[in-house]
């Protein structure tokens, strides 16, 4: 499915949105994150894939590889710690806490005495990142998992000391359960740290999304965009972004829109066809629910409810919404794992390839390509949001282990 958004605009970044998320706040988040040993120092790779670009009939394809952001294996490592730090700075104002001292674990005794506990639902990656951040900071963490989350992903979260709560149902049911747990235990110091917003709950999801903007900031710097005139066009013409509840897309869109204003790139959001909440929101003109069963091999995007806060950024900025099949996602995983003579092979997880799956479909469909202005001169940015966060699932889908792909990558780089 493909839908051109009639509400997309090309004006300057709106002032009301800038009060929620801004480049200045994104840079502050980056500075704070530089003090967390849960992240690999420096920026993640921005991979150029000239053979892939040629096969799709575009000028260039760049892939920002968030699989190498940290041992957590996904971009979620940018959002959860920032949201947790900002929450703690608000809750313990006047106690002398700083972002650096929190991330260094200097206040774990005070947090234990206060009974401070964070709780969240997850499909896997956000919960793992929150558990890791909570372990570093020194507070208790409870993660709610729904029926479709694999045991492999559960074990990866539990390895960071989180208490696991299992429920029946899907992701949206787990979001409700996490909120209910926090409400029942509010007097004990429990707080929801979720990456999706809902009625009356927007501050923490805002902080999560602001952390994700670090990805866009690194892309901008890598392209030397910050040195170009403010009225110059963005060196990227198109950005294909993963859907989910909309948090990542909102974080990236907000930064690039503020940076380039009317010259911003064309934004396209891609979702699993059975978890199409953002597509349905675009059709309805307001935050809406998915039309399908939600469950998808793209586990991180298997979300049924749009984040209303994220939608405030996506509705005026995203030029088109589209869906892809699980089979198309798996084909994209295999393409990146295989590489070519000029394209380095690398590991991209099930949700990490949604943007590439969408780009391949759009490039092969003349009507879509025309609607998007996708031509031989297009310069496309994709974001690989995760690596093999469930190694056995990755190996089953690709037919090769992530370790094997990485070994071939090393051989390619050593040529």
Coordinates of C-alpha atoms in Angstrom, one line a residue:
X1 CA 0.0 0.0 0.0
X2 CA 1.2 3.5 -0.8
X3 CA -0.3 6.9 0.2
X4 CA 0.9 10.4 -0.7
X5 CA 0.2 12.6 2.4
X6 CA -1.8 15.7 1.4
X7 CA -0.9 17.4 4.7
X8 CA 2.9 17.4 4.1
X9 CA 4.4 20.9 3.9
X10 CA 7.6 22.5 2.8
X11 CA 7.7 25.5 5.1
X12 CA 10.1 26.3 7.9
X13 CA 10.2 24.1 10.9
X14 CA 7.1 25.2 13.0
X15 CA 7.8 27.0 16.2
X16 CA 5.3 25.0 18.2
X17 CA 7.2 21.8 17.3
X18 CA 10.6 23.4 18.0
X19 CA 9.4 23.9 21.6
X20 CA 9.0 20.1 21.9
X21 CA 12.0 18.9 20.0
X22 CA 14.9 20.9 18.7
X23 CA 18.5 20.7 17.5
X24 CA 19.7 22.4 20.6
X25 CA 18.0 19.8 22.9
X26 CA 19.4 17.0 20.6
X27 CA 22.9 18.3 21.0
X28 CA 22.5 18.4 24.8
X29 CA 21.4 14.8 24.7
X30 CA 24.4 13.8 22.6
X31 CA 26.7 15.5 25.1
X32 CA 25.1 13.6 28.0
X33 CA 25.3 10.3 26.1
X34 CA 29.0 10.8 25.6
X35 CA 29.5 10.0 29.3
X36 CA 27.7 6.6 29.2
X37 CA 29.9 3.6 28.8
X38 CA 27.0 1.7 27.3
X39 CA 27.7 3.3 23.9
X40 CA 30.6 2.8 21.6
X41 CA 32.5 6.2 21.4
X42 CA 32.1 8.2 18.3
X43 CA 29.6 8.1 15.4
X44 CA 28.2 5.0 13.8
X45 CA 29.2 4.2 10.2
X46 CA 27.4 5.9 7.2
X47 CA 27.8 3.2 4.5
X48 CA 27.8 4.1 0.8
X49 CA 26.4 1.3 -1.4
X50 CA 27.1 2.3 -5.0
X51 CA 26.1 -1.1 -6.5
X52 CA 22.8 -1.0 -4.7
X53 CA 22.2 2.5 -5.9
X54 CA 22.9 1.5 -9.5
X55 CA 20.5 -1.4 -9.3
X56 CA 17.8 0.9 -8.1
X57 CA 18.4 3.6 -10.7
X58 CA 19.3 6.3 -8.1
X59 CA 22.5 8.4 -7.7
X60 CA 23.5 7.1 -4.3
X61 CA 22.3 5.1 -1.3
X62 CA 23.7 5.7 2.2
X63 CA 22.9 3.5 5.2
X64 CA 23.4 4.7 8.7
X65 CA 24.4 1.6 10.6
X66 CA 22.9 1.7 14.1
X67 CA 23.7 -2.0 14.7
X68 CA 27.1 -0.8 15.9
X69 CA 25.9 1.9 18.3
X70 CA 26.4 -0.3 21.3
X71 CA 26.4 -3.9 22.6
X72 CA 22.6 -3.5 22.6
X73 CA 22.7 -3.7 18.8
X74 CA 20.1 -1.0 18.1
X75 CA 19.3 2.7 17.9
X76 CA 17.2 2.3 21.1
X77 CA 20.4 2.8 23.1
X78 CA 20.0 6.5 22.3
X79 CA 16.5 7.0 23.6
X80 CA 16.0 5.1 26.9
X81 CA 19.0 6.5 28.8
X82 CA 18.2 10.1 27.9
X83 CA 14.5 9.7 29.0
X84 CA 15.6 8.0 32.2
X85 CA 18.2 10.7 33.0
X86 CA 15.8 13.5 32.3
X87 CA 13.1 11.8 34.5
X88 CA 15.5 11.5 37.4
X89 CA 16.7 15.1 37.0
X90 CA 13.1 16.2 37.3
X91 CA 12.1 13.9 40.2
X92 CA 15.2 14.6 42.2
X93 CA 15.7 18.3 41.5
X94 CA 17.9 19.9 44.1
X95 CA 19.7 16.7 45.0
X96 CA 22.8 17.6 43.1
X97 CA 22.3 15.0 40.4
X98 CA 23.8 15.5 36.9
X99 CA 23.5 13.5 33.8
X100 CA 27.1 12.4 34.1
X101 CA 26.9 11.5 37.8
X102 CA 23.7 9.5 37.1
X103 CA 25.2 7.6 34.2
X104 CA 28.2 6.8 36.3
X105 CA 26.0 5.2 38.9
X106 CA 27.0 7.7 41.7
X107 CA 23.4 7.8 43.1
X108 CA 22.4 4.2 43.3
X109 CA 22.1 4.2 47.1
X110 CA 19.8 7.2 47.0
X111 CA 17.7 5.7 44.3
X112 CA 17.5 2.4 46.2
X113 CA 16.4 4.2 49.4
X114 CA 13.7 6.0 47.4
X115 CA 12.5 2.7 45.8
X116 CA 12.8 4.3 42.4
X117 CA 11.7 1.8 39.8
X118 CA 11.1 2.1 36.0
X119 CA 8.7 0.0 34.1
X120 CA 8.0 -0.3 30.4
X121 CA 6.6 -2.5 27.7
X122 CA 8.7 -3.5 24.7
X123 CA 9.0 -5.6 21.6
X124 CA 12.7 -6.1 22.6
X125 CA 15.1 -3.3 21.9
X126 CA 13.6 -0.5 24.0
X127 CA 13.3 -2.8 27.0
X128 CA 16.9 -3.9 26.6
X129 CA 18.1 -0.4 26.4
X130 CA 16.1 0.7 29.4
X131 CA 17.4 -2.2 31.4
X132 CA 21.0 -1.4 30.5
X133 CA 20.5 2.2 31.4
X134 CA 18.8 1.4 34.7
X135 CA 21.7 -1.0 35.5
X136 CA 24.3 1.7 34.9
X137 CA 22.4 4.3 36.9
X138 CA 21.5 1.9 39.7
X139 CA 17.7 1.7 39.8
X140 CA 15.3 -1.1 39.6
X141 CA 13.7 -2.0 36.2
X142 CA 10.6 -4.0 35.3
X143 CA 9.9 -4.9 31.7
X144 CA 6.5 -6.2 30.4
X145 CA 6.7 -8.6 27.4
X146 CA 3.8 -9.7 25.3
X147 CA 3.3 -13.2 23.8
X148 CA 5.1 -12.6 20.6
X149 CA 8.4 -11.5 22.1
X150 CA 10.9 -14.4 21.8
X151 CA 12.6 -16.1 24.7
X152 CA 15.9 -15.1 23.1
X153 CA 15.0 -11.4 23.4
X154 CA 13.6 -11.9 26.9
X155 CA 17.0 -13.4 28.0
X156 CA 18.9 -10.5 26.5
X157 CA 16.8 -8.1 28.6
X158 CA 17.0 -10.1 31.8
X159 CA 20.8 -10.2 31.4
X160 CA 20.8 -6.5 32.4
X161 CA 19.1 -7.3 35.7
X162 CA 15.5 -6.4 34.7
X163 CA 12.5 -8.2 36.2
X164 CA 10.4 -9.7 33.4
X165 CA 6.6 -9.7 33.5
X166 CA 4.9 -11.9 30.8
X167 CA 1.4 -11.3 29.5
X168 CA -0.8 -12.6 26.8
X169 CA -1.8 -10.4 23.9
X170 CA 0.2 -8.0 21.7
X171 CA 2.5 -5.0 22.1
X172 CA -0.4 -2.6 22.8
X173 CA -1.7 -4.9 25.6
X174 CA 1.8 -4.8 27.2
X175 CA 1.8 -1.0 27.0
X176 CA -1.5 -1.0 29.0
X177 CA -0.2 -3.5 31.5
X178 CA 3.0 -1.4 32.1
X179 CA 0.9 1.7 32.7
X180 CA -1.4 -0.3 35.1
X181 CA 1.6 -1.7 37.1
X182 CA 3.0 1.8 37.5
X183 CA -0.3 3.2 38.7
X184 CA -0.7 0.4 41.2
X185 CA 2.8 1.0 42.5
X186 CA 3.0 4.7 42.2
X187 CA 3.3 5.2 46.0
X188 CA 6.4 2.9 45.9
X189 CA 8.2 5.0 43.4
X190 CA 7.4 3.3 40.1
X191 CA 7.5 5.3 36.8
X192 CA 6.7 4.3 33.2
X193 CA 9.5 5.0 30.7
X194 CA 7.9 4.3 27.4
X195 CA 8.8 5.1 23.9
X196 CA 5.2 5.6 22.9
X197 CA 2.8 8.4 24.0
X198 CA -0.8 8.1 25.0
X199 CA -3.4 10.4 26.6
X200 CA -1.7 12.3 29.5
X201 CA 1.7 10.8 28.8
X202 CA 4.0 12.7 26.5
X203 CA 7.0 14.1 28.3
X204 CA 9.0 10.9 28.6
X205 CA 8.3 9.8 25.0
X206 CA 9.4 13.3 23.9
X207 CA 12.7 12.7 25.7
X208 CA 13.1 9.3 24.0
X209 CA 12.5 10.7 20.6
X210 CA 14.9 13.5 21.3
X211 CA 17.6 11.0 21.9
X212 CA 17.0 9.4 18.5
X213 CA 17.8 12.8 16.8
X214 CA 21.5 12.0 17.5
X215 CA 21.3 9.8 14.4
X216 CA 20.3 12.7 12.2
X217 CA 22.9 15.0 13.8
X218 CA 25.7 12.5 12.9
X219 CA 24.4 12.2 9.4
X220 CA 24.4 16.0 9.0
X221 CA 27.9 16.3 10.3
X222 CA 29.2 13.4 8.1
X223 CA 27.8 15.2 5.0
X224 CA 29.3 18.5 6.2
X225 CA 25.8 19.9 6.0
X226 CA 26.3 22.2 9.0
X227 CA 29.0 24.0 7.1
X228 CA 26.7 24.7 4.1
X229 CA 24.6 27.9 3.9
X230 CA 21.3 27.7 5.7
X231 CA 19.4 28.3 2.5
X232 CA 21.1 25.4 0.7
X233 CA 19.3 22.2 -0.2
X234 CA 19.9 19.1 1.9
X235 CA 22.5 16.9 0.3
X236 CA 20.1 14.0 0.8
X237 CA 17.0 14.1 -1.4
X238 CA 15.0 11.2 0.2
X239 CA 14.9 9.5 3.6
X240 CA 13.1 6.2 4.0
X241 CA 12.3 5.6 7.7
X242 CA 10.9 2.8 9.8
X243 CA 7.4 3.1 11.1
X244 CA 6.5 1.4 14.5
X245 CA 4.7 3.9 16.8
X246 CA 6.5 6.7 15.0
X247 CA 9.2 7.7 17.5
X248 CA 12.3 7.2 15.4
X249 CA 10.8 8.8 12.4
X250 CA 9.7 11.9 14.5
X251 CA 13.2 12.2 16.0
X252 CA 14.9 12.1 12.5
X253 CA 12.3 14.3 10.8
X254 CA 12.4 17.0 13.5
X255 CA 16.1 17.4 13.3
X256 CA 16.4 17.4 9.5
X257 CA 13.4 19.7 9.0
X258 CA 14.7 22.2 11.5
X259 CA 18.2 22.0 9.9
X260 CA 17.1 22.4 6.3
X261 CA 13.7 24.0 6.5
X262 CA 12.0 24.4 3.1
X263 CA 14.9 22.5 1.6
X264 CA 14.3 19.4 3.7
X265 CA 14.5 16.0 2.0
X266 CA 11.4 14.0 1.0
X267 CA 10.4 11.7 3.9
X268 CA 8.9 8.3 3.4
X269 CA 7.7 6.1 6.3
X270 CA 7.7 2.3 5.8
X271 CA 5.7 -0.2 7.9
X272 CA 4.8 -3.9 7.8
X273 CA 1.6 -4.4 5.9
X274 CA -0.1 -6.0 8.9
X275 CA 1.1 -3.3 11.4
X276 CA 0.1 -0.2 9.4
X277 CA -0.9 2.2 12.1
X278 CA 0.9 5.2 10.6
X279 CA -0.4 4.5 7.1
X280 CA -3.9 4.3 8.6
X281 CA -3.3 7.6 10.5
X282 CA -2.3 9.3 7.3
X283 CA -5.5 8.1 5.6
X284 CA -7.6 9.2 8.6
X285 CA -5.8 12.5 9.1
X286 CA -5.3 11.7 12.8
X287 CA -3.5 9.2 15.0
X288 CA -5.1 5.8 14.3
X289 CA -4.8 2.0 14.8
X290 CA -3.4 -0.6 12.5
X291 CA -5.8 -2.5 10.3
X292 CA -4.2 -5.9 10.5
X293 CA -3.1 -8.6 13.1
X294 CA 0.0 -6.6 13.9
X295 CA 2.3 -9.6 14.3
X296 CA 5.3 -9.4 11.8
X297 CA 8.8 -10.7 11.4
X298 CA 9.7 -7.1 11.7
X299 CA 9.2 -7.4 15.5
X300 CA 10.3 -3.9 16.4
X301 CA 7.7 -2.4 14.1
X302 CA 4.8 -4.7 15.1
X303 CA 2.8 -1.9 16.7
X304 CA -0.9 -1.3 16.5
X305 CA -1.3 2.2 17.9
X306 CA 0.3 5.4 16.6
X307 CA 2.0 7.6 19.2
X308 CA -0.1 10.8 19.2
X309 CA 3.0 12.9 20.0
X310 CA 5.0 11.4 17.2
X311 CA 2.1 12.0 14.9
X312 CA 2.3 15.7 15.5
X313 CA 5.6 15.7 13.7
X314 CA 4.9 13.1 11.1
X315 CA 1.6 14.5 9.7
X316 CA 3.1 17.8 8.5
X317 CA 6.4 16.4 7.4
X318 CA 6.2 12.9 5.9
X319 CA 5.5 13.0 2.2
X320 CA 4.3 9.4 1.8
X321 CA 3.5 6.3 3.8
X322 CA 3.9 2.8 2.5
X323 CA 3.8 -0.8 3.7
X324 CA 6.0 -3.8 2.8
X325 CA 5.6 -7.5 3.3
X326 CA 7.7 -9.7 5.6
X327 CA 9.1 -11.5 2.5
X328 CA 10.3 -8.1 1.1
X329 CA 12.0 -7.4 4.5
X330 CA 13.8 -10.8 4.5
X331 CA 15.0 -10.2 0.9
X332 CA 16.4 -6.9 2.0
X333 CA 18.2 -8.5 4.9
X334 CA 19.8 -11.0 2.5
X335 CA 20.9 -8.3 0.1
X336 CA 22.7 -6.3 2.7
X337 CA 24.3 -9.5 4.2
X338 CA 25.5 -10.6 0.8
X339 CA 27.1 -7.4 -0.3
X340 CA 28.8 -7.0 -3.7
X341 CA 32.2 -6.0 -5.1
X342 CA 31.6 -2.4 -4.2
X343 CA 29.1 -2.7 -1.4
X344 CA 30.3 -3.9 2.0
X345 CA 28.3 -6.8 3.5
X346 CA 26.8 -6.1 6.9
X347 CA 24.3 -7.3 9.4
X348 CA 20.9 -5.7 9.3
X349 CA 18.0 -7.0 11.4
X350 CA 14.4 -7.6 10.5
X351 CA 13.2 -4.1 11.5
X352 CA 16.4 -2.5 10.4
X353 CA 15.8 -3.2 6.7
X354 CA 12.2 -1.8 6.4
X355 CA 13.5 1.4 4.7
X356 CA 15.5 -0.6 2.1
X357 CA 12.4 -2.8 1.5
X358 CA 10.4 0.3 0.9
X359 CA 13.0 1.9 -1.4
X360 CA 13.3 -1.3 -3.5
X361 CA 9.5 -1.5 -3.9
X362 CA 9.2 2.2 -4.8
X363 CA 12.1 2.1 -7.3
X364 CA 10.5 -0.9 -9.0
X365 CA 7.0 0.7 -9.2
X366 CA 6.9 3.6 -11.7
X367 CA 3.9 5.2 -10.2
X368 CA 5.5 5.3 -6.7
X369 CA 8.8 6.5 -8.0
X370 CA 7.1 9.3 -9.9
X371 CA 5.0 10.4 -6.9
X372 CA 8.1 10.5 -4.8
X373 CA 10.3 12.2 -7.4
X374 CA 12.7 9.3 -7.2
X375 CA 15.0 9.6 -10.2
X376 CA 18.5 8.9 -11.4
X377 CA 19.7 12.0 -9.5
X378 CA 18.2 11.0 -6.1
X379 CA 20.4 10.6 -3.1
X380 CA 18.8 8.3 -0.6
X381 CA 19.4 7.9 3.2
X382 CA 18.4 4.7 5.0
X383 CA 18.8 3.8 8.7
X384 CA 19.7 0.3 9.7
X385 CA 18.1 0.5 13.1
X386 CA 19.2 -2.9 14.5
X387 CA 21.6 -5.7 14.0
X388 CA 21.0 -9.4 14.9
X389 CA 19.2 -8.6 18.2
X390 CA 17.8 -12.1 18.0
X391 CA 20.7 -14.1 16.5
X392 CA 18.9 -17.3 15.9
X393 CA 16.0 -15.5 14.2
X394 CA 18.5 -13.7 12.0
X395 CA 20.3 -16.9 11.0
X396 CA 17.0 -18.6 10.2
X397 CA 15.9 -15.8 8.0
X398 CA 19.1 -15.0 6.2
X399 CA 20.5 -18.6 6.0
X400 CA 23.8 -17.4 7.5
X401 CA 24.8 -16.4 11.0
X402 CA 25.5 -12.8 11.9
X403 CA 29.0 -13.9 12.9
X404 CA 29.6 -15.3 9.4
X405 CA 28.4 -12.1 7.8
X406 CA 30.7 -10.0 10.0
X407 CA 33.7 -12.2 9.1
X408 CA 33.0 -11.7 5.4
X409 CA 32.6 -7.9 6.1
X410 CA 36.1 -7.9 7.7
X411 CA 37.5 -9.7 4.7
X412 CA 35.9 -7.2 2.3
X413 CA 37.3 -4.3 4.3
X414 CA 40.8 -5.8 4.4
X415 CA 41.0 -6.0 0.6

